[in-house]
Coordinates of C-alpha atoms in Angstrom, one line a residue:
Chain J
M1181 CA 109.9 121.7 75.1
S1182 CA 110.7 119.5 78.0
D1183 CA 109.4 122.0 80.5
A1184 CA 106.1 122.2 78.6
T1185 CA 105.9 118.4 78.6
L1186 CA 106.6 118.2 82.3
Q1187 CA 103.9 120.8 82.9
L1188 CA 101.5 118.8 80.9
Y1189 CA 102.5 115.7 82.9
H1190 CA 101.9 117.5 86.1
R1191 CA 98.6 118.7 84.8
Q1192 CA 97.6 115.1 84.0
G1193 CA 98.7 114.2 87.6
R1194 CA 96.4 116.9 89.0
R1195 CA 93.6 115.8 86.7
N1196 CA 94.0 112.2 88.1
A1197 CA 94.1 113.5 91.7
L1198 CA 90.9 115.4 90.9
L1199 CA 89.3 112.2 89.5
V1200 CA 90.2 110.3 92.7
G1201 CA 88.6 113.1 94.7
V1202 CA 85.5 112.9 92.5
L1203 CA 85.4 109.1 93.0
G1204 CA 85.6 109.7 96.8
L1205 CA 82.7 112.2 96.7
A1206 CA 80.7 109.8 94.5
A1207 CA 81.3 107.0 97.0
L1208 CA 80.1 109.3 99.8
A1209 CA 77.0 110.2 97.9
A1210 CA 76.4 106.6 97.2
L1211 CA 76.7 105.9 100.9
L1212 CA 74.1 108.6 101.6
L1213 CA 71.8 107.2 98.9
D1214 CA 72.2 103.7 100.4
L1215 CA 71.3 105.2 103.9
V1216 CA 68.1 106.8 102.7
T1217 CA 66.7 103.9 100.8
G1218 CA 65.1 100.9 102.5
P1219 CA 61.8 99.1 103.1
A1220 CA 61.0 101.1 106.2
G1221 CA 60.1 104.1 104.0
L1222 CA 61.5 106.7 106.4
P1223 CA 61.3 110.3 105.2
L1224 CA 64.6 111.6 104.0
A1225 CA 64.6 114.5 106.5
D1226 CA 64.2 112.0 109.4
T1227 CA 67.0 109.9 108.2
L1228 CA 69.3 112.8 107.9
R1229 CA 68.3 114.1 111.3
A1230 CA 68.9 110.8 112.9
L1231 CA 72.4 110.7 111.3
A1232 CA 73.2 114.1 112.6
G1233 CA 72.2 113.0 116.0
G1234 CA 69.0 115.1 116.1
E1235 CA 65.7 114.4 117.8
V1236 CA 63.9 111.5 116.1
G1237 CA 61.7 108.7 117.2
R1238 CA 63.2 105.7 118.8
G1239 CA 62.3 103.5 115.8
T1240 CA 63.9 105.8 113.3
Q1241 CA 67.0 106.0 115.5
V1242 CA 67.3 102.2 115.6
I1243 CA 66.6 101.7 111.9
V1244 CA 69.2 104.3 110.9
W1245 CA 72.0 103.5 113.4
E1246 CA 71.6 99.8 113.9
V1247 CA 70.3 98.6 110.6
R1248 CA 71.1 100.9 107.7
L1249 CA 74.3 102.5 108.7
P1250 CA 76.2 99.2 109.5
V1251 CA 75.0 97.7 106.2
A1252 CA 75.9 100.8 104.2
C1253 CA 79.3 101.1 105.8
M1254 CA 79.9 97.4 105.3
A1255 CA 79.1 97.7 101.6
L1256 CA 81.5 100.6 101.3
L1257 CA 84.4 98.9 103.2
V1258 CA 83.9 95.5 101.6
G1259 CA 83.9 97.1 98.1
A1260 CA 87.1 99.0 99.0
A1261 CA 88.8 95.9 100.4
L1262 CA 87.9 93.7 97.5
A1263 CA 89.0 96.2 94.9
L1264 CA 92.3 96.9 96.6
A1265 CA 92.9 93.2 97.0
G1266 CA 92.1 92.7 93.3
A1267 CA 94.3 95.6 92.2
E1268 CA 97.3 94.5 94.1
M1269 CA 96.8 90.8 93.1
Q1270 CA 96.6 91.8 89.4
T1271 CA 99.9 93.6 89.7
V1272 CA 101.9 91.1 91.7
L1273 CA 100.6 88.1 89.9
E1274 CA 100.9 89.9 86.6
N1275 CA 97.5 88.8 85.5
P1276 CA 94.5 91.0 84.7
L1277 CA 92.1 88.3 85.8
A1278 CA 93.5 87.8 89.3
E1279 CA 91.2 88.7 92.2
P1280 CA 90.0 87.1 95.4
F1281 CA 87.1 85.4 93.5
T1282 CA 89.1 83.9 90.6
L1283 CA 91.8 82.6 92.9
G1284 CA 89.4 80.6 95.0
V1285 CA 89.5 82.8 98.1
S1286 CA 85.8 83.5 98.0
S1287 CA 84.7 80.0 97.4
S1288 CA 87.0 78.8 100.2
A1289 CA 85.4 81.3 102.5
A1290 CA 82.0 80.0 101.4
L1291 CA 83.2 76.5 102.1
G1292 CA 84.3 77.5 105.6
A1293 CA 80.9 79.0 106.2
A1294 CA 79.2 75.9 105.0
V1295 CA 81.3 73.7 107.3
A1296 CA 80.1 75.8 110.2
I1297 CA 76.4 75.9 109.0
V1298 CA 76.0 72.4 107.8
L1299 CA 78.3 70.4 110.0
G1300 CA 78.3 72.7 113.0
L1301 CA 82.1 72.5 113.1
T1302 CA 83.7 75.7 114.4
L1303 CA 86.6 76.9 116.4
P1304 CA 86.2 76.2 120.1
G1305 CA 85.9 79.4 122.1
L1306 CA 84.4 81.5 119.3
P1307 CA 81.1 83.1 120.2
A1308 CA 78.2 81.5 118.3
V1309 CA 77.4 84.6 116.3
W1310 CA 80.9 84.7 115.0
S1311 CA 81.2 81.0 114.2
V1312 CA 80.2 81.3 110.5
S1313 CA 82.3 84.3 109.8
G1314 CA 85.2 83.0 111.8
N1315 CA 85.2 79.8 109.9
A1316 CA 84.9 81.6 106.6
F1317 CA 87.9 83.8 107.5
L1318 CA 90.0 80.8 108.5
F1319 CA 89.3 79.0 105.3
A1320 CA 89.9 82.1 103.1
L1321 CA 93.2 82.7 104.9
G1322 CA 94.0 79.0 104.7
A1323 CA 93.3 79.0 100.9
L1324 CA 95.7 81.9 100.3
G1325 CA 98.3 80.4 102.7
L1326 CA 98.1 77.1 100.8
L1327 CA 98.5 78.9 97.5
Q1328 CA 101.7 80.6 98.7
I1329 CA 103.1 77.4 100.1
L1330 CA 102.3 75.4 96.9
G1331 CA 103.8 78.3 94.9
R1332 CA 106.9 78.2 97.0
I1333 CA 107.4 74.5 96.7
R1334 CA 106.9 74.5 93.0
G1335 CA 109.2 77.6 92.8
G1336 CA 107.4 78.9 89.8
G1337 CA 106.4 82.4 89.1
P1338 CA 103.0 84.0 89.3
E1339 CA 101.5 81.8 86.6
V1340 CA 101.8 78.8 88.9
L1341 CA 100.0 80.6 91.7
I1342 CA 97.2 81.4 89.3
L1343 CA 96.8 77.8 88.2
F1344 CA 96.8 76.7 91.8
G1345 CA 94.2 79.3 92.6
V1346 CA 91.9 78.2 89.8
A1347 CA 92.3 74.6 90.9
L1348 CA 91.5 75.6 94.5
N1349 CA 88.5 77.5 93.3
F1350 CA 87.1 74.4 91.7
T1351 CA 87.9 72.1 94.6
A1352 CA 86.3 74.4 97.1
A1353 CA 83.2 74.8 94.9
A1354 CA 82.9 71.0 94.5
L1355 CA 83.2 70.5 98.3
L1356 CA 80.7 73.2 98.8
S1357 CA 78.3 71.5 96.4
L1358 CA 78.8 68.3 98.4
L1359 CA 77.9 70.0 101.6
Q1360 CA 74.8 71.5 100.0
F1361 CA 73.8 68.1 98.8
V1362 CA 73.8 66.7 102.4
A1363 CA 72.5 69.8 104.1
S1364 CA 69.1 70.1 105.7
A1365 CA 66.6 72.4 104.1
D1366 CA 67.1 74.9 106.9
A1367 CA 70.9 75.0 106.6
L1368 CA 70.6 75.1 102.8
Q1369 CA 68.5 78.3 103.0
Q1370 CA 71.2 79.9 105.2
L1371 CA 73.9 78.7 102.8
V1372 CA 72.3 80.0 99.7
F1373 CA 72.3 83.5 101.0
W1374 CA 75.9 83.0 102.0
T1375 CA 77.1 81.8 98.6
M1376 CA 75.3 84.6 96.9
G1377 CA 76.8 87.3 99.1
S1378 CA 74.6 89.3 101.5
L1379 CA 75.0 92.4 103.5
A1380 CA 71.9 91.7 105.5
S1381 CA 73.7 90.4 108.6
A1382 CA 76.2 93.3 108.7
Q1383 CA 76.8 94.6 112.2
W1384 CA 79.1 97.1 113.8
P1385 CA 81.8 94.7 115.1
G1386 CA 82.2 93.3 111.6
V1387 CA 82.4 96.8 110.1
M1388 CA 85.0 97.7 112.7
L1389 CA 87.1 94.7 111.8
I1390 CA 87.2 95.5 108.1
G1391 CA 87.8 99.1 108.9
V1392 CA 90.8 98.2 111.0
V1393 CA 92.2 95.8 108.4
L1394 CA 91.9 98.4 105.7
A1395 CA 93.4 101.1 107.9
V1396 CA 96.4 98.9 108.7
S1397 CA 97.0 97.7 105.1
V1398 CA 96.3 100.8 103.0
P1399 CA 99.4 102.7 104.2
F1400 CA 101.6 99.8 103.3
S1401 CA 100.0 99.5 99.9
F1402 CA 100.5 103.2 99.2
R1403 CA 104.1 103.0 100.4
A1404 CA 104.7 100.2 97.9
A1405 CA 103.1 102.2 95.1
W1406 CA 106.2 102.9 93.0
K1407 CA 107.5 99.4 93.5
L1408 CA 104.2 98.0 92.2
T1409 CA 104.3 100.4 89.3
A1410 CA 107.8 99.2 88.4
L1411 CA 106.6 95.6 88.5
R1412 CA 104.2 96.5 85.7
L1413 CA 107.3 96.8 83.5
G1414 CA 108.3 93.2 84.1
E1415 CA 110.0 91.4 86.9
D1416 CA 113.5 91.9 85.5
Q1417 CA 113.0 95.6 85.2
A1418 CA 111.6 95.9 88.7
K1419 CA 114.6 94.0 90.1
S1420 CA 117.1 96.0 88.2
F1421 CA 115.5 99.2 89.6
G1422 CA 116.3 97.8 93.0
V1423 CA 113.0 96.3 94.0
D1424 CA 113.1 93.1 96.0
V1425 CA 110.4 91.4 93.9
A1426 CA 110.1 88.2 95.9
G1427 CA 109.7 90.2 99.1
L1428 CA 107.2 92.6 97.5
R1429 CA 105.1 89.7 96.2
R1430 CA 105.1 87.9 99.6
W1431 CA 104.1 91.0 101.6
T1432 CA 101.6 92.2 99.1
L1433 CA 99.9 88.7 99.0
L1434 CA 99.8 88.7 102.8
R1435 CA 98.1 92.1 102.9
V1436 CA 95.7 91.0 100.2
S1437 CA 94.9 87.8 102.0
L1438 CA 93.9 89.6 105.1
L1439 CA 91.8 92.1 103.1
A1440 CA 90.1 89.4 101.1
A1441 CA 89.5 87.0 103.9
S1442 CA 88.0 89.6 106.2
A1443 CA 85.8 90.9 103.4
V1444 CA 84.4 87.6 102.2
S1445 CA 84.0 86.3 105.8
M1446 CA 81.6 89.2 106.5
V1447 CA 79.5 89.2 103.4
G1448 CA 80.0 85.9 101.5
V1449 CA 80.9 85.4 97.9
I1450 CA 80.8 88.7 96.0
G1451 CA 82.3 88.5 92.5
F1452 CA 82.9 91.3 90.0
V1453 CA 84.0 94.0 92.4
G1454 CA 87.5 92.8 92.9
L1455 CA 87.9 92.4 89.2
A1456 CA 86.1 95.4 87.8
G1457 CA 87.0 97.9 90.5
P1458 CA 90.7 97.9 89.4
H1459 CA 89.8 97.7 85.7
I1460 CA 87.5 100.7 85.8
A1461 CA 90.1 102.6 87.9
R1462 CA 92.8 101.7 85.3
M1463 CA 90.7 103.1 82.5
L1464 CA 90.2 106.3 84.4
V1465 CA 93.6 107.1 85.8
G1466 CA 96.1 104.7 84.2
E1467 CA 98.5 102.4 86.0
N1468 CA 100.7 104.6 88.2
H1469 CA 99.8 102.9 91.4
R1470 CA 100.0 106.2 93.4
V1471 CA 96.7 107.1 91.9
F1472 CA 95.6 103.7 90.6
L1473 CA 95.4 102.1 94.1
P1474 CA 93.3 104.9 95.7
A1475 CA 91.1 105.0 92.5
S1476 CA 90.6 101.2 92.8
I1477 CA 89.6 101.5 96.4
L1478 CA 87.1 104.2 95.8
T1479 CA 85.7 102.6 92.7
G1480 CA 85.2 99.4 94.6
A1481 CA 83.5 101.3 97.4
L1482 CA 81.3 103.2 95.0
V1483 CA 80.3 100.1 93.0
M1484 CA 79.5 98.1 96.1
S1485 CA 77.5 100.9 97.7
L1486 CA 75.4 101.4 94.5
A1487 CA 74.9 97.6 94.4
S1488 CA 73.7 97.7 98.0
T1489 CA 71.1 100.4 97.1
L1490 CA 70.0 98.5 94.0
S1491 CA 69.7 95.2 96.0
K1492 CA 67.0 97.0 98.1
T1493 CA 65.2 98.8 95.2
L1494 CA 65.4 96.5 92.2
V1495 CA 62.5 94.3 93.3
P1496 CA 60.2 96.3 95.6
G1497 CA 59.9 94.7 99.0
V1498 CA 62.6 92.1 98.4
L1499 CA 66.2 92.4 99.6
L1500 CA 68.2 90.7 96.8
P1501 CA 71.6 89.1 97.7
V1502 CA 74.1 91.8 96.9
G1503 CA 76.4 89.3 95.1
L1504 CA 73.7 88.7 92.6
V1505 CA 73.3 92.4 92.0
T1506 CA 77.0 93.0 91.5
S1507 CA 77.2 90.2 89.0
L1508 CA 74.0 90.7 87.1
I1509 CA 74.1 94.5 86.9
G1510 CA 77.8 95.1 87.1
L1511 CA 79.0 92.7 84.4
P1512 CA 77.1 94.3 81.6
I1513 CA 78.3 97.7 82.6
F1514 CA 81.8 96.4 82.7
F1515 CA 81.5 94.8 79.3
A1516 CA 80.2 98.1 77.9
L1517 CA 83.2 99.9 79.4
I1518 CA 85.6 97.5 77.8
L1519 CA 83.9 97.7 74.4
R1520 CA 83.9 101.4 74.6
G1521 CA 87.7 101.2 74.7
R1522 CA 90.3 102.7 76.9
R1523 CA 90.3 106.4 77.5
R1524 CA 94.1 106.6 77.4
Chain G
M636 CA 140.8 96.8 90.4
Q637 CA 138.7 98.9 88.1
G638 CA 136.3 97.1 85.7
L639 CA 134.0 94.2 85.5
L640 CA 135.3 90.7 86.0
A641 CA 133.0 87.7 85.5
Q642 CA 134.6 84.3 86.3
G643 CA 133.3 80.8 86.3
I644 CA 129.7 81.8 85.6
S645 CA 127.5 78.8 85.4
V646 CA 123.8 78.6 85.0
R647 CA 121.5 75.6 84.6
Y648 CA 117.9 75.5 83.6
G649 CA 116.8 72.2 85.1
A650 CA 119.1 69.5 83.8
R651 CA 120.3 71.6 80.9
S652 CA 123.5 73.5 81.5
V653 CA 123.4 76.9 79.7
L654 CA 126.7 78.4 80.9
A655 CA 129.4 76.1 82.2
G656 CA 132.0 78.1 84.0
L657 CA 132.2 80.9 81.5
D658 CA 135.0 83.5 82.0
L659 CA 135.0 87.0 80.7
P660 CA 138.2 89.0 80.3
L661 CA 138.4 92.1 82.5
L662 CA 136.1 94.7 81.0
R663 CA 137.5 98.1 81.6
P664 CA 135.7 101.5 82.1
G665 CA 135.5 103.4 78.9
E666 CA 135.1 100.3 76.8
V667 CA 132.1 99.1 74.8
T668 CA 132.0 95.3 74.8
V669 CA 129.8 93.4 72.5
L670 CA 128.7 89.8 73.3
A671 CA 128.0 87.9 70.0
G672 CA 127.3 84.4 69.2
P673 CA 124.6 82.1 67.8
N674 CA 121.1 81.7 69.3
A675 CA 121.0 79.9 72.6
A676 CA 124.7 80.4 73.1
G677 CA 123.9 81.8 76.5
K678 CA 124.4 85.5 75.9
S679 CA 121.2 86.8 77.4
T680 CA 121.6 84.4 80.3
L681 CA 125.1 85.7 80.9
L682 CA 123.9 89.3 80.9
R683 CA 121.1 88.4 83.4
A684 CA 123.6 86.6 85.6
I685 CA 125.9 89.6 85.6
A686 CA 122.9 91.8 86.5
Q687 CA 122.1 89.3 89.3
L688 CA 118.7 88.7 87.8
Q689 CA 119.5 85.0 87.3
P690 CA 120.7 82.6 90.0
H691 CA 124.2 81.5 89.0
G692 CA 127.5 80.0 90.1
G693 CA 130.8 81.9 89.9
K694 CA 131.7 85.4 90.7
V695 CA 130.9 88.8 89.3
L696 CA 133.2 91.6 90.5
L697 CA 132.5 95.2 89.7
D698 CA 135.5 97.4 90.7
G699 CA 136.5 94.6 93.0
R700 CA 133.1 94.3 94.8
D701 CA 131.2 91.1 94.5
L702 CA 127.9 92.1 93.0
A703 CA 126.0 89.2 94.6
H704 CA 126.7 90.7 98.0
V705 CA 125.9 94.3 97.2
P706 CA 122.5 95.3 98.6
M707 CA 119.8 95.5 96.0
R708 CA 119.3 99.3 96.3
D709 CA 123.0 100.0 95.9
R710 CA 123.2 97.5 93.0
A711 CA 120.4 99.4 91.2
R712 CA 122.6 102.5 91.4
L713 CA 125.6 100.6 90.0
V714 CA 124.1 98.5 87.3
G715 CA 121.6 99.4 84.5
F716 CA 119.9 96.7 82.6
M717 CA 118.0 96.9 79.4
P718 CA 115.9 93.8 78.6
Q719 CA 115.2 92.5 75.1
S720 CA 111.7 94.0 75.3
L721 CA 109.3 95.8 77.6
P722 CA 105.8 94.4 78.1
A723 CA 103.5 95.8 75.4
G724 CA 100.4 95.9 77.5
S725 CA 101.2 98.6 80.1
S726 CA 99.2 101.8 80.0
L727 CA 101.9 103.6 82.0
V728 CA 103.1 106.6 80.0
A729 CA 106.8 106.6 79.0
L730 CA 107.8 109.4 81.4
E731 CA 106.1 107.6 84.3
S732 CA 107.9 104.4 83.5
V733 CA 111.2 106.2 83.7
I734 CA 110.3 107.9 86.9
A735 CA 109.4 104.5 88.3
A736 CA 112.9 103.4 87.4
L737 CA 114.2 106.1 89.7
R738 CA 111.7 106.0 92.5
A739 CA 111.0 102.3 92.9
G740 CA 114.3 101.6 94.5
E741 CA 115.0 104.7 96.5
T742 CA 113.2 107.6 98.1
L743 CA 113.7 110.5 95.7
G744 CA 111.7 113.7 95.6
A745 CA 109.1 114.0 92.9
R746 CA 110.4 117.2 91.3
Q747 CA 113.9 115.9 91.1
A748 CA 112.9 112.5 89.7
D749 CA 110.4 114.0 87.2
A750 CA 113.0 116.4 85.8
A751 CA 115.7 113.7 85.7
A752 CA 113.4 111.3 83.8
M753 CA 112.4 114.0 81.3
A754 CA 116.0 115.0 80.7
V755 CA 116.9 111.5 79.8
L756 CA 114.0 111.1 77.4
D757 CA 115.1 114.4 75.8
K758 CA 118.7 113.3 75.5
L759 CA 117.6 110.2 73.7
G760 CA 115.5 112.2 71.3
I761 CA 112.2 110.8 72.5
G762 CA 111.0 113.7 74.6
S763 CA 107.9 113.9 72.3
L764 CA 106.9 110.4 73.4
A765 CA 107.0 111.3 77.1
L766 CA 103.2 111.3 77.6
E767 CA 102.4 108.4 75.3
P768 CA 101.2 105.1 77.0
L769 CA 103.8 102.3 76.5
S770 CA 101.0 100.3 74.9
A771 CA 100.7 102.9 72.1
L772 CA 104.4 102.8 71.2
S773 CA 106.1 100.8 68.5
G774 CA 108.6 98.1 69.5
G775 CA 111.5 100.4 68.6
Q776 CA 110.1 103.3 70.6
R777 CA 109.6 101.0 73.6
Q778 CA 113.2 99.9 73.2
M779 CA 114.3 103.6 73.5
V780 CA 112.2 104.1 76.6
S781 CA 113.7 100.9 78.0
L782 CA 117.2 102.4 77.4
A783 CA 116.1 105.5 79.2
Q784 CA 115.0 103.4 82.2
A785 CA 118.4 101.7 82.2
I786 CA 120.5 104.9 82.1
V787 CA 118.4 107.2 84.2
R788 CA 120.1 106.1 87.5
D789 CA 123.4 106.9 85.9
P790 CA 124.9 103.4 86.5
R791 CA 128.6 102.5 86.4
L792 CA 127.8 99.3 84.5
L793 CA 125.4 99.2 81.6
L794 CA 124.1 95.9 80.4
L795 CA 122.0 95.8 77.2
D796 CA 120.2 92.8 75.7
E797 CA 119.9 93.3 71.9
P798 CA 119.3 97.0 72.3
T799 CA 119.0 97.6 68.5
S800 CA 116.8 94.7 67.5
A801 CA 113.7 96.8 66.8
L802 CA 115.4 100.1 65.9
D803 CA 115.5 101.8 62.5
L804 CA 118.9 102.8 61.1
A805 CA 118.8 106.3 62.5
R806 CA 117.9 105.1 66.0
Q807 CA 120.5 102.4 65.8
V808 CA 123.2 105.0 65.3
R809 CA 121.7 107.3 67.9
L810 CA 121.6 104.5 70.5
L811 CA 125.1 103.2 69.7
S812 CA 126.7 106.7 69.7
E813 CA 124.9 107.3 73.1
L814 CA 126.5 104.1 74.4
R815 CA 129.9 105.3 73.1
R816 CA 129.4 108.5 74.9
L817 CA 128.4 106.8 78.1
A818 CA 131.4 104.6 77.9
G819 CA 133.6 107.6 77.2
E820 CA 132.4 109.1 80.6
G821 CA 134.1 106.2 82.3
R822 CA 131.3 103.6 82.3
I823 CA 131.5 99.9 81.4
V824 CA 129.1 99.1 78.6
V825 CA 128.2 95.5 77.6
A826 CA 125.7 94.8 74.9
V827 CA 124.5 91.7 73.2
L828 CA 124.3 92.3 69.4
H829 CA 123.5 90.1 66.6
D830 CA 124.5 92.5 63.9
L831 CA 128.2 91.9 63.4
A832 CA 128.6 95.0 61.1
L833 CA 127.3 97.2 63.9
A834 CA 129.5 95.3 66.4
A835 CA 132.6 95.8 64.2
Q836 CA 131.9 99.5 63.9
W837 CA 131.0 100.4 67.5
A838 CA 132.7 97.8 69.8
D839 CA 136.1 98.1 71.4
R840 CA 136.0 94.5 72.1
I841 CA 133.9 91.6 70.9
V842 CA 133.4 88.4 73.0
L843 CA 132.2 85.4 70.9
I844 CA 130.1 83.1 73.0
H845 CA 129.5 79.6 71.9
S846 CA 127.6 76.9 73.7
G847 CA 128.1 78.4 77.1
H848 CA 131.8 79.3 76.8
T849 CA 133.9 82.2 75.7
H850 CA 135.1 81.0 72.3
A851 CA 137.2 84.0 71.4
E852 CA 137.6 87.6 72.5
G853 CA 139.5 90.7 71.4
A854 CA 139.3 93.7 69.1
P855 CA 136.8 93.4 66.3
E856 CA 139.5 92.6 63.7
Q857 CA 140.9 89.9 65.8
V858 CA 137.6 88.2 66.4
L859 CA 135.7 88.7 63.2
T860 CA 137.7 86.2 61.1
P861 CA 136.4 83.7 58.6
R862 CA 137.8 80.8 60.7
L863 CA 136.2 81.9 64.0
L864 CA 132.9 82.8 62.3
A865 CA 132.8 79.3 60.7
E866 CA 133.5 77.7 64.0
V867 CA 130.9 79.6 66.0
Y868 CA 128.1 80.2 63.5
G869 CA 128.8 77.5 61.0
V870 CA 128.7 80.0 58.1
E871 CA 131.0 80.7 55.1
A872 CA 132.1 84.3 55.8
R873 CA 134.3 86.9 54.1
V874 CA 135.7 89.7 56.1
E875 CA 136.5 92.8 54.0
R876 CA 138.2 96.1 54.8
C877 CA 136.4 99.0 53.4
S878 CA 136.9 102.8 53.5
R879 CA 137.9 104.4 56.8
G880 CA 139.4 101.0 57.8
R881 CA 136.1 99.6 58.6
I882 CA 135.4 95.9 58.7
M883 CA 132.6 94.4 56.7
V884 CA 131.4 90.9 57.4
L885 CA 129.8 89.2 54.3
I886 CA 128.1 85.9 54.7
D887 CA 128.2 83.7 51.6
G888 CA 126.3 80.8 52.9
E889 CA 126.2 77.9 55.4
H890 CA 129.6 76.4 56.1
A891 CA 130.1 73.1 54.4
P892 CA 132.0 70.9 56.8
A893 CA 135.4 69.8 55.4

């Protein structure tokens, strides 16, 4: 009886691992799809040959390696980072609505970008190309730091952090509107693309940066998987299992801050992915964080990669801001998933 | 010194003092102790303070060791805590949640942890629920899973907050006889119970807690007296001896102040 149950449990575990593998393959396929679509109308064979390092024209070489690949990789990594940040936030703040967007991190980053674009205020010593992203990063990190400090002073639990986050979101959004109000037409144009989220300016250094942040934080996330799983049973339970809940929360939020800040500082405000990635992953594999975290990462990457492709193909000849695509296309799909009910 | 000693336990929520220097008698291994008392007497708070889940004044000594100074991981091995309820929204399956109770605090191999968790569920008679998501379980079933989480680390001290509140009659007996058995193996078992009939039947010792103090303590027949029940609960009670020497507490109504 119990052996049979254990076997069944292990079979479910293998099924979940398989699902994670399938998600990974789907994300890779989406990356390829993203690479072969674009306004330049390159033949598929040429694109693939260029990727493989084969003999192609100089123009094709540049389009694939300097334009499409950084954008496609950025989409994948940003999706992964936002979804991982959302998943961990939802767990440590014990709130299914927590994600970088709802907690004001994204709008703070947008505010930082706006300060650089409209007022020309940046960190001294930062190269001009990095000034906007640099400012966005600082503001995003600052927002999360402020949240933690406020939460610590108030001494409250996660619900206090959430309230502060929502307040921060509105404040940043209001200040952003103020800057938009005083901005020149030129700056406004730049800003609009920023607040809607755009992959258009993705370049290799930015891709590397997010890649490094992910590579550093993911092992820590996976190591904390059982602790995070325990926290889903309540704070008292996790503590009585021997988990240092305060420490777990602090370190997780630090990791999440870095992930979210680096993601939004590269591509601007992108909603939905940080919220829906984890929710879709949860519907697929449940809440054991050993599979839930990888599934969230890959779901986020997949969704973002598909959104990147759609942003190029939805309106022929126009590159839509990818944040618009994730919100407009993603949300109905998300609702449909919720209404269909949970699988398990 | 073997056993649990809690002395001078005080807890404040803001300006309100919930426990004001409460002392418990020495609770020895092998005993089942029931904490009883009216709502808001501070029973749950006391339990959480003993489990070090609640900042508190005073000392909690387990076999002479001050629990506040025992590292968290070691404490998790010494103390099992069963909360009033588990969150209803989790899609973790019951078995996973018990495995988490083992693997969150220490590095334990998957095979070993899986087998140990399954064995506990079987022992509690809920093996058939192992693969059910917690969100699909009834309150009583969740309570049994929560007990499994508390005992799977084989703790020396077991603290249970109203463990029978959502259980049917058969499960009440199952849980309480399991507690008796665990105590019989040399553990210290402390449970908050509202049902005085159950307390009288299963407890070695009852501690009556009233407005943050230990009002009375002792064997059930010493503590469950009309006078003490009137003082603590404000009820008119009769205490009858039935067959097999068992004590029945009958409540006739609210106590009319003399």
